[in-house]
Structure formats: structure tokens, C-alpha cells
Short mmCIF file of C-alpha atoms in Angstrom, two decimals:
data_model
loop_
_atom_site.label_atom_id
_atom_site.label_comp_id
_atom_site.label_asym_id
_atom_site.label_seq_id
_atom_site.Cartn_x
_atom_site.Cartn_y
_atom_site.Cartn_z
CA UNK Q 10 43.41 51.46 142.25
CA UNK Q 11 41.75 52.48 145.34
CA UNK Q 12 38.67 55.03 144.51
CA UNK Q 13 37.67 58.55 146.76
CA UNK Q 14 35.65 61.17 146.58
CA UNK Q 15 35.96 63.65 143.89
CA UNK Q 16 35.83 61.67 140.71
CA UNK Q 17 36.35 63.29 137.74
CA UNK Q 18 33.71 62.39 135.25
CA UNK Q 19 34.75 61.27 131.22
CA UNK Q 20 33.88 63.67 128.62
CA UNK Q 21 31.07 62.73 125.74
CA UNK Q 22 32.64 60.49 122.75
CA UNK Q 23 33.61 62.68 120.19
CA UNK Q 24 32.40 59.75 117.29
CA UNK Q 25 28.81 59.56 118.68
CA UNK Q 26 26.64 58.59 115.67
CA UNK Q 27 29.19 58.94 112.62
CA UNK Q 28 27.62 56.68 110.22
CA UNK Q 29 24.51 57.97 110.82
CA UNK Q 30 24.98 61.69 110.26
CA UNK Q 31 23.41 62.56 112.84
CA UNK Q 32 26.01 63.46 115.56
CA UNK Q 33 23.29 65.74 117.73
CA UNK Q 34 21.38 62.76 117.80
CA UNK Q 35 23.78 59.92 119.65
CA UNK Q 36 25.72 60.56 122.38
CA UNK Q 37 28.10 58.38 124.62
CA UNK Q 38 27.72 58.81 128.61
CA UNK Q 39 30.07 59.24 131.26
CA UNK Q 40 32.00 55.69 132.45
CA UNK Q 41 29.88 54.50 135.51
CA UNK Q 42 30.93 53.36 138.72
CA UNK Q 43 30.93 49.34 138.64
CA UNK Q 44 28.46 47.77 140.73
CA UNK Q 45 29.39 45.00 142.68
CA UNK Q 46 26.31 43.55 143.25
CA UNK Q 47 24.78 43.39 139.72
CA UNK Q 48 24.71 39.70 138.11
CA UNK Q 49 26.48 39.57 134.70
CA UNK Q 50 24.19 39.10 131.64
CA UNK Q 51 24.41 35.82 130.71
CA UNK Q 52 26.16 34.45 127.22
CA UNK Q 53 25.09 32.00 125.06
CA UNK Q 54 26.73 30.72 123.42
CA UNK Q 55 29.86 31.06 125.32
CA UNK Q 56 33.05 31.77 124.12
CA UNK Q 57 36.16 29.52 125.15
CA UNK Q 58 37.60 32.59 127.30
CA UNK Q 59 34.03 33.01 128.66
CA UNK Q 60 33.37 29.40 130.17
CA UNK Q 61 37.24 29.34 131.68
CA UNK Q 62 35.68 32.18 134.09
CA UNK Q 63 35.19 31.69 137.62
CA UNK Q 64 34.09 34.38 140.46
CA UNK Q 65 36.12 34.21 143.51
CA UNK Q 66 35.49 35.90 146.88
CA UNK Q 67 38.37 35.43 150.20
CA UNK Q 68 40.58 37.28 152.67
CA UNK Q 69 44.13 38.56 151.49
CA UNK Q 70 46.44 40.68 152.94
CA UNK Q 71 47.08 43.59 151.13
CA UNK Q 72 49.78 46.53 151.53
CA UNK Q 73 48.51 49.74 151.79
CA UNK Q 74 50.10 53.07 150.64
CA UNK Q 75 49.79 56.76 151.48
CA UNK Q 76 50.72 60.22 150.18
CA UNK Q 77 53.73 57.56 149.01
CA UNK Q 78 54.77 55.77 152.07
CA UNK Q 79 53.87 52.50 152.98
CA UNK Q 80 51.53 52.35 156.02
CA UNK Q 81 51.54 48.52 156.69
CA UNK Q 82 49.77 45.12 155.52
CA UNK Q 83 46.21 44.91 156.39
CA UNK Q 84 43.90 42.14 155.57
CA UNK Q 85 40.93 42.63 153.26
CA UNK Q 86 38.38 40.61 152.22
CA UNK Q 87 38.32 40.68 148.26
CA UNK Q 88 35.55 39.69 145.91
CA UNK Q 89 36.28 39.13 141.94
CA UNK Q 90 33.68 39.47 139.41
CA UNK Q 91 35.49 37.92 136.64
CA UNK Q 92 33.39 38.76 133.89
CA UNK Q 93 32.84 42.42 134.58
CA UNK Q 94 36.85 42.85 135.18
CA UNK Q 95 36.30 44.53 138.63
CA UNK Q 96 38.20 42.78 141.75
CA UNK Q 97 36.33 45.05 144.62
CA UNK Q 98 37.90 45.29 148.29
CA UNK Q 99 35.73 45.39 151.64
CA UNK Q 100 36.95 45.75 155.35
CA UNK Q 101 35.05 42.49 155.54
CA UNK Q 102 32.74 40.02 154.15
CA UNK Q 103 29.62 41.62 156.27
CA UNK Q 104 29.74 45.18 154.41
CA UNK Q 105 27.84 46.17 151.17
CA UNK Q 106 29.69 49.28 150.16
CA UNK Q 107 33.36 48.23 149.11
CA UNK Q 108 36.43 50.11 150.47
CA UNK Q 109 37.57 50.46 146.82
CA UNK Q 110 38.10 48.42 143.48
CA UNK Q 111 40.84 47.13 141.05
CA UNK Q 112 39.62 47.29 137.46
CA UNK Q 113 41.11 44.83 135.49
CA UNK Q 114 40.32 46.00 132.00
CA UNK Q 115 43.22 48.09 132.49
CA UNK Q 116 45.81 45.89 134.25
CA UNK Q 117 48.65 45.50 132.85
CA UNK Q 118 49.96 41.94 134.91
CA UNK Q 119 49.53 39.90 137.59
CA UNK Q 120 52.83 38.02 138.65
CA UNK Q 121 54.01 35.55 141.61
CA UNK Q 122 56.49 37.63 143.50
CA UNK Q 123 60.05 36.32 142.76
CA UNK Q 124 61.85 34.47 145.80
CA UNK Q 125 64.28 37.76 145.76
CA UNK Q 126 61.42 40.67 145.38
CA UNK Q 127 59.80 39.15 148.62
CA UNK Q 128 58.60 41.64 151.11
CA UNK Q 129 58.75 39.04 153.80
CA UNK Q 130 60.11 35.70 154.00
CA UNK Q 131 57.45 33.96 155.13
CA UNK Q 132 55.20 35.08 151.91
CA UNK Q 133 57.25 32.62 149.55
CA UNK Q 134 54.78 31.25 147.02
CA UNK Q 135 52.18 33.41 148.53
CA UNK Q 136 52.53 37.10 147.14
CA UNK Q 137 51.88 38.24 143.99
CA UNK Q 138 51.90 41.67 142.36
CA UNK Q 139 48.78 42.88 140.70
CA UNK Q 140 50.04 46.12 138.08
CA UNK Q 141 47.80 48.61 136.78
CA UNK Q 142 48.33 51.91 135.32
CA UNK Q 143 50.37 54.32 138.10
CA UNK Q 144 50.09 51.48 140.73
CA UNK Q 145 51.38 47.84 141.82
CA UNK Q 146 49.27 46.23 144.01
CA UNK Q 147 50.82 43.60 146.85
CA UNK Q 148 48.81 40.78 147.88
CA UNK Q 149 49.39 37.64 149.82
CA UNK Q 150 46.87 34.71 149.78
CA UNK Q 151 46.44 32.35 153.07
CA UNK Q 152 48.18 29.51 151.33
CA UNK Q 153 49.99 28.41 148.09
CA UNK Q 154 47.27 26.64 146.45
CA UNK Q 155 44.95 29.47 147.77
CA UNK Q 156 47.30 32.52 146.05
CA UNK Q 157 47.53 30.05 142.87
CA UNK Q 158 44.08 30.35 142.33
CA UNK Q 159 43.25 33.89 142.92
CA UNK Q 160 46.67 34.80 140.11
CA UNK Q 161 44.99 32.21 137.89
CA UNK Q 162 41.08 33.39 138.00
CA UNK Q 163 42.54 36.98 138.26
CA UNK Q 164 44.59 36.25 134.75
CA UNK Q 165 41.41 34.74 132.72
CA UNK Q 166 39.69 37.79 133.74
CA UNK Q 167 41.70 40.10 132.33
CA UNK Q 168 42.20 38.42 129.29
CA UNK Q 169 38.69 38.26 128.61
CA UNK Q 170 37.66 41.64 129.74
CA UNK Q 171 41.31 43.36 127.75
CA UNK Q 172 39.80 41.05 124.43
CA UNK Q 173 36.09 41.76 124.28
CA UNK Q 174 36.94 45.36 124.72
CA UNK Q 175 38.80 45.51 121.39
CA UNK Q 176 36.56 43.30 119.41
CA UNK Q 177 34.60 46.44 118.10
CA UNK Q 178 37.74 47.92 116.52
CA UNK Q 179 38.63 45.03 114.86
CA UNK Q 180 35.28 44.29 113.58
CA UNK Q 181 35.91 48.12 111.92
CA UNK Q 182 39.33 47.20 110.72
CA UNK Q 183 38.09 44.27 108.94
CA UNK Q 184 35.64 45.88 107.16
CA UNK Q 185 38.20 49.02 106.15
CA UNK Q 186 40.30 46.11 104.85
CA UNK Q 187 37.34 44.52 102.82
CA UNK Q 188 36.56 48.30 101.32
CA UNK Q 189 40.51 48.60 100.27
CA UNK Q 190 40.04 45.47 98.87
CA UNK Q 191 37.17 46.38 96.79
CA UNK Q 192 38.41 49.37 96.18
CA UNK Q 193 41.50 47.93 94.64
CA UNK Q 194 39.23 45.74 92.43
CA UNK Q 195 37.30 48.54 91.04
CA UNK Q 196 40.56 50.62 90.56
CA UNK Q 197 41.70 47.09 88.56
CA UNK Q 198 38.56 46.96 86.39
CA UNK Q 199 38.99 50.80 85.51
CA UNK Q 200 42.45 50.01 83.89
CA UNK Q 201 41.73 47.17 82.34
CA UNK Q 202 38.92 49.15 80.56
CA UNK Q 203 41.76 51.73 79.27
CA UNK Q 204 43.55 48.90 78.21
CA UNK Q 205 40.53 47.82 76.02
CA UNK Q 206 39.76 51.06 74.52
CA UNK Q 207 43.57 51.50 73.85
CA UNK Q 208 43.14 48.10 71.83
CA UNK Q 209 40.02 49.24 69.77
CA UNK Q 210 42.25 52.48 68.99
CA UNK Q 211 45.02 50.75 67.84
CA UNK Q 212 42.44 48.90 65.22
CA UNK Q 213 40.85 51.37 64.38
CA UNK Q 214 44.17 53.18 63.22
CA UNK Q 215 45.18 49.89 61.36
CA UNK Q 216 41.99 49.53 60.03
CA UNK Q 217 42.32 53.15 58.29
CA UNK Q 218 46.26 51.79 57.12
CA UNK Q 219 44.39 48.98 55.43
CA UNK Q 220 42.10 51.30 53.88
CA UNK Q 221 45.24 53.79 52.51
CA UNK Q 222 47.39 50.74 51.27
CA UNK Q 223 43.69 48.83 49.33
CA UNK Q 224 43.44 52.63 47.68
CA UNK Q 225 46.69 52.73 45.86
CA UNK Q 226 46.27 49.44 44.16
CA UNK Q 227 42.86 49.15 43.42
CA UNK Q 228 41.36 50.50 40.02
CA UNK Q 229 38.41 51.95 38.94
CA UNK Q 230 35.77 49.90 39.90
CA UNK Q 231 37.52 48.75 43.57
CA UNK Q 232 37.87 52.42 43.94
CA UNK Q 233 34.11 52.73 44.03
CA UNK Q 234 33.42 49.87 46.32
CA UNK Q 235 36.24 51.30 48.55
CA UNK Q 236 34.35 54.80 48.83
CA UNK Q 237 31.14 53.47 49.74
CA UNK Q 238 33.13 51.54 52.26
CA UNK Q 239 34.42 54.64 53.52
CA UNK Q 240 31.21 55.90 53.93
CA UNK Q 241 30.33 52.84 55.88
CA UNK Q 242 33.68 53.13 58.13
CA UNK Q 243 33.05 57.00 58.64
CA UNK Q 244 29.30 55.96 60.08
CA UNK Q 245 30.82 52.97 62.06
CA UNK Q 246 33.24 55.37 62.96
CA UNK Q 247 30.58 57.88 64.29
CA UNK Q 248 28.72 54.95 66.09
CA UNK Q 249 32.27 54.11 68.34
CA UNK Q 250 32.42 57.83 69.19
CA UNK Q 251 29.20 57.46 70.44
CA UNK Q 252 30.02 54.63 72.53
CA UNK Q 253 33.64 55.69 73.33
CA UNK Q 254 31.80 59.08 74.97
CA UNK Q 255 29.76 56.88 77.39
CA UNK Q 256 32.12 54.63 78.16
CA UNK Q 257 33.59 58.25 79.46
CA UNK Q 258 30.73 58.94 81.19
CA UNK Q 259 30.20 55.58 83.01
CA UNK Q 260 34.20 55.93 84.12
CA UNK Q 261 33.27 59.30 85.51
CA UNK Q 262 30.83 57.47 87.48
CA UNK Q 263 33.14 54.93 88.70
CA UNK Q 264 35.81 57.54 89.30
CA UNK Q 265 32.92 59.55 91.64
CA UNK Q 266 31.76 55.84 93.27
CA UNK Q 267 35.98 55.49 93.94
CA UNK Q 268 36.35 58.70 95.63
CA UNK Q 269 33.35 58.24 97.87
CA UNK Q 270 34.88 55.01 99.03
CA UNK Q 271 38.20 56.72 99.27
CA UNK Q 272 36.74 59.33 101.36
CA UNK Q 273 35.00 56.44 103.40
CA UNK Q 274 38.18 54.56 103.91
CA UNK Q 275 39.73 58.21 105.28
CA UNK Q 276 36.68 58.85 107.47
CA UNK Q 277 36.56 55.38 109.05
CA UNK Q 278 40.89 55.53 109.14
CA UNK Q 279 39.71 59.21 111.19
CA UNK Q 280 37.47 57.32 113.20
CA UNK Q 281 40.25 55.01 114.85
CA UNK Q 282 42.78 57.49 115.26
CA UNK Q 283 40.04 59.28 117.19
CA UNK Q 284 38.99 55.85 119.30
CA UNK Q 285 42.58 55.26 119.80
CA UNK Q 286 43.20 58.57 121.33
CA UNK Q 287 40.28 58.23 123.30
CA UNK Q 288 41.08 55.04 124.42
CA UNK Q 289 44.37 57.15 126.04
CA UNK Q 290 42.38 59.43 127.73
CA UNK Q 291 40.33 56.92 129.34
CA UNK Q 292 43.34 55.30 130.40
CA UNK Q 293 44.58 58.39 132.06
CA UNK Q 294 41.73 59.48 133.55
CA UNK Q 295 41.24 56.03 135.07
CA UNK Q 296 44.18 57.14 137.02
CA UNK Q 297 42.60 59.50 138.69
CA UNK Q 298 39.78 57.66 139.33
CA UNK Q 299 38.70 57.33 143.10
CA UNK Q 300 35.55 55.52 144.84
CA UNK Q 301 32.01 56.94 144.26
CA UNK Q 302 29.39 57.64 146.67
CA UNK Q 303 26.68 55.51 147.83
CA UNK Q 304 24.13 58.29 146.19
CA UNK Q 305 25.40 57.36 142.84
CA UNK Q 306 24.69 53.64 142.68
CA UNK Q 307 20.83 54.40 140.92
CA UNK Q 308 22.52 56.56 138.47
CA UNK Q 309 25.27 54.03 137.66
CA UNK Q 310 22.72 51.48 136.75
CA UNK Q 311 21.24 54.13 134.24
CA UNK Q 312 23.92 55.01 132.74
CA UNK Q 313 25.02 51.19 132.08
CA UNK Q 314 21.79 50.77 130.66
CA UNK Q 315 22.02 53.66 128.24
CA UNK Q 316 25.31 52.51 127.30
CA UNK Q 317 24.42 48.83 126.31
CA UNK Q 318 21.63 50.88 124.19
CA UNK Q 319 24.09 52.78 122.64
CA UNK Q 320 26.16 50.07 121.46
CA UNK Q 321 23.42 48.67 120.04
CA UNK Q 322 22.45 51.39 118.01
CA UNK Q 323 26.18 51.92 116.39
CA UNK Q 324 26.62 48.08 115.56
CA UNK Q 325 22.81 48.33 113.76
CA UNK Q 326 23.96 51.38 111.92
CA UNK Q 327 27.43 50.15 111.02
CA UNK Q 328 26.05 46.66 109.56
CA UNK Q 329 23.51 48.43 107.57
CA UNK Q 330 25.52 51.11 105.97
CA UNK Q 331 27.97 48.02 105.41
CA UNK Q 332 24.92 46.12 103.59
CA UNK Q 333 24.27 48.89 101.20
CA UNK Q 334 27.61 49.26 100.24
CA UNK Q 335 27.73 46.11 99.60
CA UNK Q 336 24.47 46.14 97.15
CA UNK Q 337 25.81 49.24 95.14
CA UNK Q 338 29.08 47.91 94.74
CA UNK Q 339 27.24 44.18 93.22
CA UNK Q 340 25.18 46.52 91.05
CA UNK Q 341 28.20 48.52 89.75
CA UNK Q 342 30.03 45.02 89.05
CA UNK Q 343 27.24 43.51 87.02
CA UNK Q 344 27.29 46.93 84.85
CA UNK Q 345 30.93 46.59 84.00
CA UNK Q 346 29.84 43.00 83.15
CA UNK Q 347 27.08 44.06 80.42
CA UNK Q 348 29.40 46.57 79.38
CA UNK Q 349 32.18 44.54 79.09
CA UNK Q 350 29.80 41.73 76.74
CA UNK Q 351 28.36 44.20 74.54
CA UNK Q 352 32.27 45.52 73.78
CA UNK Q 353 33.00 41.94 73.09
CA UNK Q 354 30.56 41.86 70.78
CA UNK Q 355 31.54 45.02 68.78
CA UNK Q 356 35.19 42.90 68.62
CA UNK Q 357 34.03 40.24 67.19
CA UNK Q 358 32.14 42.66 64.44
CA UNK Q 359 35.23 44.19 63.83
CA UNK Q 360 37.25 41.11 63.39
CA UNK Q 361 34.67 40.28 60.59
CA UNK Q 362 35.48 43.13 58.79
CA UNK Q 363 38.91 43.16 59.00
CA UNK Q 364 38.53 39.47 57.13
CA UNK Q 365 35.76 41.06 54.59
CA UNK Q 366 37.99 44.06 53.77
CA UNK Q 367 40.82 41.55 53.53
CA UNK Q 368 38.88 39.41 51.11
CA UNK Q 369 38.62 42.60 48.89
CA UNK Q 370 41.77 43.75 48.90
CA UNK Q 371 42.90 40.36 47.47
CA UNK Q 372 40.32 40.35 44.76
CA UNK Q 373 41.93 43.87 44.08
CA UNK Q 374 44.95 42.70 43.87
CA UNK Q 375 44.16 39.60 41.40
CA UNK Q 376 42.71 42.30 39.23
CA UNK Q 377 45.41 44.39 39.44
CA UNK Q 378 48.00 41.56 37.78
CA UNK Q 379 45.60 40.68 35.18
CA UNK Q 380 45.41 44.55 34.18
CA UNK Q 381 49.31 44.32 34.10
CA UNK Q 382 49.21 41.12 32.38
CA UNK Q 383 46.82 42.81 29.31
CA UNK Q 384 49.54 45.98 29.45
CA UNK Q 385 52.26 43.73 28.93
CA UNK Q 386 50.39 42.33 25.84
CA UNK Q 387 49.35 45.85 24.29
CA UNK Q 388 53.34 46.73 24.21
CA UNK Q 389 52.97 44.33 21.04
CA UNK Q 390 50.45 46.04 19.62
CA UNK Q 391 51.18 48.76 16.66
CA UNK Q 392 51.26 52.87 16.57
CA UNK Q 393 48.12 53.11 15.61
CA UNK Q 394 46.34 50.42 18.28
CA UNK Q 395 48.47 52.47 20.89
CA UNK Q 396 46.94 55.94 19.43
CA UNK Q 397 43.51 54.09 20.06
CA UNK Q 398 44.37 53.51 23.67
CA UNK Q 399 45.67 56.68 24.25
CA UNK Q 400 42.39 58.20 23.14
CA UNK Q 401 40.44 55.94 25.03
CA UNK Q 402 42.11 57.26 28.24
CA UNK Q 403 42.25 60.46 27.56
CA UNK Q 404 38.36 59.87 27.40
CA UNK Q 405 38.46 57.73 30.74
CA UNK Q 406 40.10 60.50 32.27
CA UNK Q 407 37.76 63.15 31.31
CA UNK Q 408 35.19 60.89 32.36
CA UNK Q 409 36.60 60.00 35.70
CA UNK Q 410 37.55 63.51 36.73
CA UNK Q 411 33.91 64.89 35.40
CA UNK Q 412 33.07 61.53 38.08
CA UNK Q 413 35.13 63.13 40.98
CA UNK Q 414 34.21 66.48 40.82
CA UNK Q 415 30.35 65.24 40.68
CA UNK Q 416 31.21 63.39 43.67
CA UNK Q 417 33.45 65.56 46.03
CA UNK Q 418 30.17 67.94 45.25
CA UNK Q 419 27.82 65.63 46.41
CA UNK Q 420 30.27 64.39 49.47
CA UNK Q 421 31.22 67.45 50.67
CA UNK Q 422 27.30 68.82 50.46
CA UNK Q 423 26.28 65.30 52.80
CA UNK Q 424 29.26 65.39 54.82
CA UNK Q 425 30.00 67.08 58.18
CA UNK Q 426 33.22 69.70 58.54
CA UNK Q 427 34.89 67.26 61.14
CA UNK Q 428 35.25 64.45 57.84
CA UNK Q 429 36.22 67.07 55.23
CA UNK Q 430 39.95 66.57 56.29
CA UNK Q 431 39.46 62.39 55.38
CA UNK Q 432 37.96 63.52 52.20
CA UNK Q 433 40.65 65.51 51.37
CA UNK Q 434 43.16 62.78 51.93
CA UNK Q 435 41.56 60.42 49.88
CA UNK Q 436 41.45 63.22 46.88
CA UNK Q 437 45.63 63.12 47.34
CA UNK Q 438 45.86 59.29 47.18
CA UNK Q 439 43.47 59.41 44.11
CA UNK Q 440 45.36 61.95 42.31
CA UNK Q 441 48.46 60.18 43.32
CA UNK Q 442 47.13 56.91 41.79
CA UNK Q 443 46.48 58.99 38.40
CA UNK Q 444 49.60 60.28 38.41
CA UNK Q 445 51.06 56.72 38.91
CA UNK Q 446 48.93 55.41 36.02
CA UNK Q 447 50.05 58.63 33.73
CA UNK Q 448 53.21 57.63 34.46
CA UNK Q 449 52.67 53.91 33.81
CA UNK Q 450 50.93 54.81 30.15
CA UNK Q 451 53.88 57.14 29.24
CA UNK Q 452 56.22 54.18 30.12
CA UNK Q 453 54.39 52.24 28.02
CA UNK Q 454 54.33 54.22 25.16
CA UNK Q 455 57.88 54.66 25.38
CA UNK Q 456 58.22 50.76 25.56
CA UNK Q 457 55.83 50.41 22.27
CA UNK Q 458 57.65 53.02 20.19
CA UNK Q 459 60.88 51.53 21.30
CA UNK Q 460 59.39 48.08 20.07
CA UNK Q 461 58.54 49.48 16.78
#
């Protein structure tokens, strides 16, 4: 678009030093006036759009417009710095200060003029429309090959200018896609630790069903092993509390560490909605946008300058907060790693046990058929050999509840209230299991007197 006086100027960037916390300390300036006589920095390497550009500098007509009514062709001589994205306009190739520039970073086409959009006849194959925001511009080369060139060099411009502007949002939007992605990871891990500690629950519990079903059948002397392995279980027991509580704590942590990246994600997320909006004003401002005075040229260098500073600053800051997420999320990983090893471990304990308690309970239970076996033989036996027995329990049971009540005294003395319930449980099944065996001598009693 053709520039005047009276250029409004473009408000600070609102995202000035975000990932440095220090917004007071980083601000973005004003867009500048392009200068059409500074070189381009040179690339290296260069990129495949980069070495396809050309500069190009030659008379074209051009139709001019006013107040929105056309006010004839006149011929200008053009100059296009391709890299920049700036096509500037002079009255002709003798003056320094141009009439006016097209910026290309905002085009949105350049086009041959169809044989039936034409403004004249005699420009077939040499118009072509140049479309920017609120404008189309009308040129016509001095020949076919001539206009063929100026659409083609104008084209690569654009695209390289319209890409390398948006190359630092998608550098952000990769790495807010490699945080989700991490983030999902860590949110993985966390259930597949539940999952674990649902497992060493469930084990527990069947664990403590082996125990209840090994203390009905077991007699006196696997009933006294058994309680000392209770004692054992109730300090393992105490130990995977222990361990359950900071496996709690260290998913509290991760929880925190999750929401902080979550918060990230939003906060970066903020950050393009804010670019993008930006990005819209600029575009409507550049509307507006008229020719600068010959007074500002110094000051457009400066600000340039300050700009290209700027930059550098934010794509320092954004790589380094990047590296250090990075590190803490490695360190957190090879935690979970230990963790997960040592839980292994505590598996693999259990597993033993399981096959050490099941060891005992069959011992317990070979016991348990020879007692039967002996019973079955003592139904032979006479009155008075029965009498004997009957004595002889009556003194074992003496003995063995004199036994219990020395022990539920000494347990319940060396035991904490949170393990009295257990205790008590264990009384029931034990006075269940004397019950059973009352039972079991009156039955044979019966049997024996019905023998005799």
C-alpha cells in the first residue's frame, strides 16, 4: 500500500519477556519503517526458499487510485528487495526517498490478469494484480517475459518472507506438543503405579485368607508357629505401611510436578492466543499504514537493531527454560525407575513367602490326617482307655487355655491398639477350633460307647 504522513505507531507486545518473569524488563518496539537501502544480513547456510531469491529493480506502469477513483496509469520505477519482503516505488531510478512501498509479508497474491479482467487490450500477458490487505495493486511490465519475471521473483518473496515469519510459533507449538507428550507419559506412569499397589493389596488380603484357612486346621504345635508368624506378618505388615505412605508422598510430588506442567502447557496455549491476536492487529494496522518521513530513517535503523536483540534474547530464554525442563523431567523418570526396582524386589520377597507359608500349611495338613488316622484307631480302644483320654484333655485344655490367657496378656501388653482388632479375630478362630475339637471328642465318645 502506498505510505503518508501520519503513521500510526504499533503498541508494545503484550508477551515481552514471559519465560523470564520479568515482563518490566523486555519490551518489544514499535514496527519500523523498511529501509530500502540497507543490505540484507547474509545466511549461511541457506535455506532452499532463501537461494531461489533474486532482487529485481525496472519501470512498470502502475494504476493509481484516489479518495476511490481511479486517476490514471503512471509509470514507476520499482525496486524489490526480495528478502526483506518490501517492493518500494520511486518517480524514478535517480531518487533516494521512495514514493511509497508494497510489503509483501502481508500479501495475500500476485496473479497474471485473466484475458477477460484486462484493463486494456493491449496489456495481454503483461498485467498482473498484486493483493494485499484493503488493496489490489495493477501493474503492467514492458514485455511478457519482463512481467513473467517480476510475478515470479515477486512470488518467492513472499513465500519466504510469509514462512520465516511463522517459524517462531511453530518452534513453540512443537515444544507444547513435546510437553503434552511428556505429560501424558508421566500421567501413564502414575496409573500404572495404582495399578501396582492395587496388586500388592490384593496379596496382601489373600495372604491374610491363607493365614485364616492354615488356622482352622492346624493343631497345637502349627498353631504356635502360625502366631509367631503373625507376629512376623503384622511387622511386615507395618514395614509396607511405611512404604505404601511414601509411595503417597512421592505421587504427591508427581501430582505437584503434573500441575506445573499443566499450568505451563495453559500459559504457553495463552501465549499463542495472545500472538495470534496480535498478529491481527498488526495486520490491521498495516492498513493504515502510510509513508514515513525522511527524519525517521536513523531511528528506523535503531529500532531494527533493538528488535533483532530482542529476538535473541526470547529464543535464549525459551531454549533454556526448555533444557531444564528437560533435566527435571530425566531426574523424575530415573526415580520412578529405582522406585519401581526396589517394589520388584519386595514382590519377589513376597512370592517367597507365599511358597514358605504354603510349605507349612501342607505339613499341617499331613499332620492333621495322621491325628485323624490315631482317632480312628482309639474308637477301638475300651471305656476305661477312653476315660484316660478324656482326662488327658481335659488336662490339655486347662493347660492350653492357662497358655492363651498367658499369652493374650503378654500380646495385648506388646501390641499397639490399631492390631488389637487382629488379635481378637484370631481368639474367635481359636475358640472356634476348640469347639470343633469338643465336638470331635464327644463324637468320638459316642462312637466308642456305641462300639462297646
Amino acid at each position: 500500500m502506498e505510505n503518508g504522513p501520519g503513521r500510526p505507531t504499533r503498541p508494545a507486545s503484550r508477551m515481552s519477556g514471559f519465560f523470564s518473569r520479568t515482563p518490566s524488563q523486555t519490551t518489544i518496539p514499535p514496527p519500523s519503517q523498511p529501509n530500502p537501502n540497507q543490505q540484507a544480513a547474509p545466511l549461511s547456510p541457506l535455506s532452499p526458499l532463501e537461494a531461489e531469491l533474486e532482487d529485481k529493480n525496472g519501470f512498470l506502469n502502475k494504476k493509481g487510485e484516489g479518495l476511490g477513483k481511479i486517476t490514471g496509469w503512471k509509470n514507476r520505477w520499482f525496486d524489490l528487495k526480495a528478502s526483506t519482503g518490501h517492493l518500494f516505488y520511486y518517480v524514478d531510478g535517480q531518487e533516494k526517498s521512495p514514493l511509497g512501498y508494497i510489503d509483501l509479508r502481508t500479501a495475500e497474491s500476485v496473479t497474471m490478469t485473466s484475458q477477460r479482467e484486462l484493463t486494456r487490450p493491449e496489456n495481454a500477458g503483461k498485467e498482473f494484480y498484486l493483493t494485499v490487505p484493503g488493496r489490489k495493486y495493477v501493474l503492467v511490465g514492458p514485455t511478457i517475459g519482463e512481467t513473467k519475471e517480476w510475478v515470479d521473483l515477486i512470488q518467492k518473496s513472499i513465500n519466504y518472507v510469509q514462512n520465516k515469519g511463522s517459524l517462531s510459533e511453530q518452534k513453540l507449538l512443537a515444544r507444547i506438543s513435546s510437553l503434552e507428550s511428556l505429560l501424558a507419559q508421566l500421567r501413564s506412569d502414575n496409573a500404572s503405579l495404582q495399578e501396582l499397589l492395587k496388586e500388592k493389596e490384593a496379596s496382601y488380603l489373600q495372604l491374610q485368607q491363607e493365614e485364616r484357612l492354615a488356622a482352622h486346621h492346624a493343631q497345637e504345635e502349627v498353631k504356635k508357629e502360625w502366631e509367631q508368624k503373625v507376629d512376623t506378618l503384622v511387622l511386615q505388615l507395618e514395614l509396607e505401611q511405611q512404604n505404601r505412605l511414601a509411595l503417597e508422598e512421592k505421587m504427591k510430588d508427581w501430582r505437584e510436578t503434573i500441575q506445573l506442567l499443566e499450568e505451563q502447557l495453559l500459559e504457553g496455549k495463552h501465549i499463542i492466543t495472545l500472538l495470534e491476536r496480535e498478529r491481527d492487529e498488526i495486520k490491521i494496522q498495516l492498513e493504515e499504514e502510510s509513508s514515513l518521513r525522511q527524519d525517521m530513517k536513523n531511528e528506523i535503523n535503531m529500532q531494527l537493531m533493538e528488535e533483532s536483540r530482542l529476538r535473541d534474547d526470547m529464543k535464549r530464554q525459551l531454549e533454556e527454560h526448555a533444557a531444564n525442563l528437560r533435566e527435571n523431567i530425566n531426574n523424575q523418570l530415573e526415580e520412578d525407575t529405582i522406585l519401581r526396582e526396589k517394589m520388584n524386589r519386595q514382590l519377589q520377597e513376597e512370592a517367597k513367602l507365599r511358597d514358605e507359608i504354603q510349605k507349612r500349611l501342607e505339613l499341617a495338613e499331613e499332620e492333621i490326617s495322621n491325628t485323624r488316622q490315631q482317632l480312628l484307631l482309639e474308637k477301638q480302644d475300651k471305656e476305661a482307655t477312653l476315660k484316660i483320654m478324656n482326662q488327658e484333655k481335659e488336662e490339655e485344655k486347662a493347660e492350653i487355655r492357662e497358655f492363651m490367657r498367658t499369652e493374650r496378656e503378654r500380646e495385648v501388653s506388646s501390641l499397639t491398639s490399631q492390631h488389637l482388632a487382629e488379635i481378637e479375630r484370631i481368639e474367635k478362630e481359636k475358640n472356634l477350633q476348640k469347639i470343633q475339637q469338643e465336638s470331635t471328642l464327644e463324637q468320638v465318645k459316642k462312637e466308642a460307647e456305641d462300639a462297646l
